[in-house]
PDB file of C-alpha atoms in Angstrom:
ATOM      1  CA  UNK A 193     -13.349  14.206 -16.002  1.00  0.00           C
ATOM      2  CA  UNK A 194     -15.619  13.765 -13.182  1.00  0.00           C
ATOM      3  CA  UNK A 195     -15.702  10.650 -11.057  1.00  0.00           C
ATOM      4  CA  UNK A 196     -19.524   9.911 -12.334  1.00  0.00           C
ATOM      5  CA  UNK A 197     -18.115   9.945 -15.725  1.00  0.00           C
ATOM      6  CA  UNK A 198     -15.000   7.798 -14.920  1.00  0.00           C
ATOM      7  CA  UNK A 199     -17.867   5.706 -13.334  1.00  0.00           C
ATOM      8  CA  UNK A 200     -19.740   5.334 -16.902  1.00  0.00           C
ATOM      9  CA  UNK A 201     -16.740   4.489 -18.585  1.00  0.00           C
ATOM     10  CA  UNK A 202     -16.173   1.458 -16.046  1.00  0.00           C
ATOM     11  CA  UNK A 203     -19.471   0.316 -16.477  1.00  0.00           C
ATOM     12  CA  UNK A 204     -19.478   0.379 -20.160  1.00  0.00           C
ATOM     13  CA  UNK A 205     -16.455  -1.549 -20.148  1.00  0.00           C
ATOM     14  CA  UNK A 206     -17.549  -4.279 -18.502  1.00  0.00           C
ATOM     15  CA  UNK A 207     -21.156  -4.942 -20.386  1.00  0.00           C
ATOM     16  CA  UNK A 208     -18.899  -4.798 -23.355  1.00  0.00           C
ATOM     17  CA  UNK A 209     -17.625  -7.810 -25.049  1.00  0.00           C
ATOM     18  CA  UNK A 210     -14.600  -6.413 -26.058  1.00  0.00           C
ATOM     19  CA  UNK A 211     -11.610  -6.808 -23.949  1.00  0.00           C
ATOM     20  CA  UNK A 212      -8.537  -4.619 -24.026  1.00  0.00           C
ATOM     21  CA  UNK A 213      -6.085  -6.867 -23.200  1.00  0.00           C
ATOM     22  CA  UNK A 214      -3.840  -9.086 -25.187  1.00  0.00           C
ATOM     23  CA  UNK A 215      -5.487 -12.219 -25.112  1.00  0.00           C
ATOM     24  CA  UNK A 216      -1.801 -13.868 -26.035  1.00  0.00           C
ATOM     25  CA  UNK A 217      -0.125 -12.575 -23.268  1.00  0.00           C
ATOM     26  CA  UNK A 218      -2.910 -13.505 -20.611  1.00  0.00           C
ATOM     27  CA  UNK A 219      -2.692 -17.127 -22.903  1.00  0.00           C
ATOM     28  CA  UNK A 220       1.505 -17.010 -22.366  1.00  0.00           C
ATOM     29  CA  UNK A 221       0.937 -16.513 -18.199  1.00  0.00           C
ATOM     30  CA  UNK A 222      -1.888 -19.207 -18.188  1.00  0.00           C
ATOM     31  CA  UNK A 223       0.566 -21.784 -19.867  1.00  0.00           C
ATOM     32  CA  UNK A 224       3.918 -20.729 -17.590  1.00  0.00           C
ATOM     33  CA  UNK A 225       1.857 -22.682 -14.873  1.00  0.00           C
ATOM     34  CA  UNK A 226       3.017 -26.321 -14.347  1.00  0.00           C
ATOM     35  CA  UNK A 227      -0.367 -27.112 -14.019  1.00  0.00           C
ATOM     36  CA  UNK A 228      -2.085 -25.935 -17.305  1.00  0.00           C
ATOM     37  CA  UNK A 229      -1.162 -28.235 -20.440  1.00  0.00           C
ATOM     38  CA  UNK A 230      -4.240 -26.880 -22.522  1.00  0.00           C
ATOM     39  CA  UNK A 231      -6.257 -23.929 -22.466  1.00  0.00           C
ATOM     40  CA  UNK A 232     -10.050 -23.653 -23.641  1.00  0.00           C
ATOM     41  CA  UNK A 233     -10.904 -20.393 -26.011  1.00  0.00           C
ATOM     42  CA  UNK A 234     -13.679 -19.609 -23.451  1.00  0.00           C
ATOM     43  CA  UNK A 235     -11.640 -20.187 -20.217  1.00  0.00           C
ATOM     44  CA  UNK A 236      -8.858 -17.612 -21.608  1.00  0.00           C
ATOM     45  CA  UNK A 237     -11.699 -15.055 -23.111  1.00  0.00           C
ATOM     46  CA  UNK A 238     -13.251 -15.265 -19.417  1.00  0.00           C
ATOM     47  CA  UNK A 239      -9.560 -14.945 -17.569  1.00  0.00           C
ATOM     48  CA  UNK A 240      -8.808 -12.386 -19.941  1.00  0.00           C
ATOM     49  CA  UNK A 241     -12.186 -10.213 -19.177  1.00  0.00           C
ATOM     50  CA  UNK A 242     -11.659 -11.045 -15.420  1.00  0.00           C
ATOM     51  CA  UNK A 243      -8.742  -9.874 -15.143  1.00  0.00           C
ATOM     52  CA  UNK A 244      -9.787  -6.543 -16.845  1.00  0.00           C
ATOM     53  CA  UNK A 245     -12.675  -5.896 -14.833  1.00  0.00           C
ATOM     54  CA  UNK A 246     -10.045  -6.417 -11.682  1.00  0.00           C
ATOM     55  CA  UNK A 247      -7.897  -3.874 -13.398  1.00  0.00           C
ATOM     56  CA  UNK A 248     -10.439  -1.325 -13.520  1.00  0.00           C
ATOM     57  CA  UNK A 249     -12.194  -2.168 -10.080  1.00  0.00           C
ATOM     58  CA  UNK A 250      -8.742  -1.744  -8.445  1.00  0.00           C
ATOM     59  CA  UNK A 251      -7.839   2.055 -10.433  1.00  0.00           C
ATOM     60  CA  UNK A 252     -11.144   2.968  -9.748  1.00  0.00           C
ATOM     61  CA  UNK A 253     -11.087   2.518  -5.856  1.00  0.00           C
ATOM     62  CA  UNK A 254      -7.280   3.597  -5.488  1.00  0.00           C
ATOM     63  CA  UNK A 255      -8.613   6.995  -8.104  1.00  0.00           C
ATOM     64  CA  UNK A 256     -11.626   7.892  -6.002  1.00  0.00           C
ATOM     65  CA  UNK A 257      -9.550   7.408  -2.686  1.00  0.00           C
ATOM     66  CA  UNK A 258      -6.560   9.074  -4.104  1.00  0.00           C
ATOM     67  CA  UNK A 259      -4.632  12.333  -4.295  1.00  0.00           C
ATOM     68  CA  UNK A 260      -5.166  12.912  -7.945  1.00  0.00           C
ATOM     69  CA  UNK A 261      -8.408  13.713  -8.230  1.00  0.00           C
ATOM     70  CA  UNK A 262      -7.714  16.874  -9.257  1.00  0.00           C
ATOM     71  CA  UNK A 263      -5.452  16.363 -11.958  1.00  0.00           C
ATOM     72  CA  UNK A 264      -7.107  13.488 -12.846  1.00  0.00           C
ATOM     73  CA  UNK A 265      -3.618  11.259 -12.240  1.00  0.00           C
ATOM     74  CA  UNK A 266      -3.251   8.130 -10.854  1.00  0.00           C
ATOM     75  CA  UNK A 267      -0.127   7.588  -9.318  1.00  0.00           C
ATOM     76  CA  UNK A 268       1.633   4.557  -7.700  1.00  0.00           C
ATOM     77  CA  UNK A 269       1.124   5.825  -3.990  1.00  0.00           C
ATOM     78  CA  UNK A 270      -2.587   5.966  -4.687  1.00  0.00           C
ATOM     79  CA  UNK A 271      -2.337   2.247  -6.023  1.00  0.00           C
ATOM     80  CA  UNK A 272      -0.418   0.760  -2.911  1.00  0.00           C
ATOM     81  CA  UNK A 273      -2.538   3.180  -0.601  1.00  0.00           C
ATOM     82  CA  UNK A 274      -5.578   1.356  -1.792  1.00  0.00           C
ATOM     83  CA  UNK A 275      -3.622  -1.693  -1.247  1.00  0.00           C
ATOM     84  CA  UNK A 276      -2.319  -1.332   1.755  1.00  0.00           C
ATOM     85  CA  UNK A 277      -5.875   0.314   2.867  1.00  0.00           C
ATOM     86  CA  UNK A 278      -9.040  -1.381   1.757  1.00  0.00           C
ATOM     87  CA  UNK A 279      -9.762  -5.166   2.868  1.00  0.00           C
ATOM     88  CA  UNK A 280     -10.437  -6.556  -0.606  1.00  0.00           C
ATOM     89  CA  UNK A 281      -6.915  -5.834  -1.885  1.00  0.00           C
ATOM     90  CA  UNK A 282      -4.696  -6.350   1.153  1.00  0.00           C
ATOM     91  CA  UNK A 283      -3.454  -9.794  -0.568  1.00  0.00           C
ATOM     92  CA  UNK A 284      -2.068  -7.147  -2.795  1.00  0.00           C
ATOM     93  CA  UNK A 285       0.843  -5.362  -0.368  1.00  0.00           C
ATOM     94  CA  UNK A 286       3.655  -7.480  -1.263  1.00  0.00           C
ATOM     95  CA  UNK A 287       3.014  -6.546  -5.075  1.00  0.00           C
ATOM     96  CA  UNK A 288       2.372  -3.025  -4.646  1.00  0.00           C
ATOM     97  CA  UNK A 289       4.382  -1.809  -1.174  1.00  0.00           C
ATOM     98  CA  UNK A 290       4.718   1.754  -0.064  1.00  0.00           C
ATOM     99  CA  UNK A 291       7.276   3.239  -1.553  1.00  0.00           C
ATOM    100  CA  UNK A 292       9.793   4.582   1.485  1.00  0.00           C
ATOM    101  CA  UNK A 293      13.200   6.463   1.191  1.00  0.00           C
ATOM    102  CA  UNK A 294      16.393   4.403   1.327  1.00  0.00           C
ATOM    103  CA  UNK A 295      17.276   6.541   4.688  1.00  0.00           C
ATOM    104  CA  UNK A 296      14.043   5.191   6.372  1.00  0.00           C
ATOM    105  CA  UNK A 297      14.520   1.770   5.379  1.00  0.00           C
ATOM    106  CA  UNK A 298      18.359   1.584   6.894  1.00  0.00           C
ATOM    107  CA  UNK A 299      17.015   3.208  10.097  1.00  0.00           C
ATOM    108  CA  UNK A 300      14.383   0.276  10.444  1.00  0.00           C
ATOM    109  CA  UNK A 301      16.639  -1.986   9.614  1.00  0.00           C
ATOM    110  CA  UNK A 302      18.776  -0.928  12.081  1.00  0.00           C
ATOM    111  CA  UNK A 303      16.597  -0.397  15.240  1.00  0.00           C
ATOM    112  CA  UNK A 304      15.231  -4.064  14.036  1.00  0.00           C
ATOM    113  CA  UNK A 305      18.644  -5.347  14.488  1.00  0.00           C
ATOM    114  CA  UNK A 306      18.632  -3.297  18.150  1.00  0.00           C
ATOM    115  CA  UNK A 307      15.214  -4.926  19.174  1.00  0.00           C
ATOM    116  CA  UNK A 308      17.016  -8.674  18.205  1.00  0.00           C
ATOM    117  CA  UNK A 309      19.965  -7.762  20.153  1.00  0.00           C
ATOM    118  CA  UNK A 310      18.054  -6.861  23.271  1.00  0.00           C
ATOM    119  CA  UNK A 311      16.194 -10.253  23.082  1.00  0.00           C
TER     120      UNK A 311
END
């Protein structure tokens, strides 16, 4: 699939009034907020579309800057690459971190407990 056509199916998507997610879950993680005691049908069709659009805006950017563009694969490096990598997303690196061997992470964590020793 080429990325004009991957494109075209975004765009359709989103002048469509048809949404693809659950509408009860998105209801279900609107009402675990202290804050919301009742939720309007419009207000949770809107959140709900939103948050699709988001969805797709966010695999389309981390697909076109990717490594799978020849297999046509998204992976999760390409996700927290995007992430980690594009301005609009950054709030984003706490939910989708690089993934790093466990080896790696003891040797940080370890030269991090050096640099606070020589302090």
């Amino acid at each position: 699939m080429s990325e004009k056509n991957m494109e075209e199916k975004v765009e359709q998507a989103a002048s469509s009034k048809t949404i693809s997610l659950p509408i009860s879950r998105v209801r279900l993680i609107m009402k675990s907020s202290p804050d919301v005691s009742c939720i309007n049908q419009d207000a949770l069709f809107l959140t709900t579309k939103a948050t699709e659009l988001f969805v797709q805006h966010l695999a389309l950017a981390s697909y076109k800057n990717g490594s799978g563009r020849e297999t046509n694969t998204l992976s999760y490096s390409d996700l927290a690459n995007t992430a980690e990598e594009t301005e609009t997303f950054q709030f984003l690196t706490d939910i989708l971190p690089r993934k790093i061997l466990a080896g790696d992470y003891l040797k940080s964590l370890e030269e991090m407990g050096k640099d606070d020793d020589n302090l």
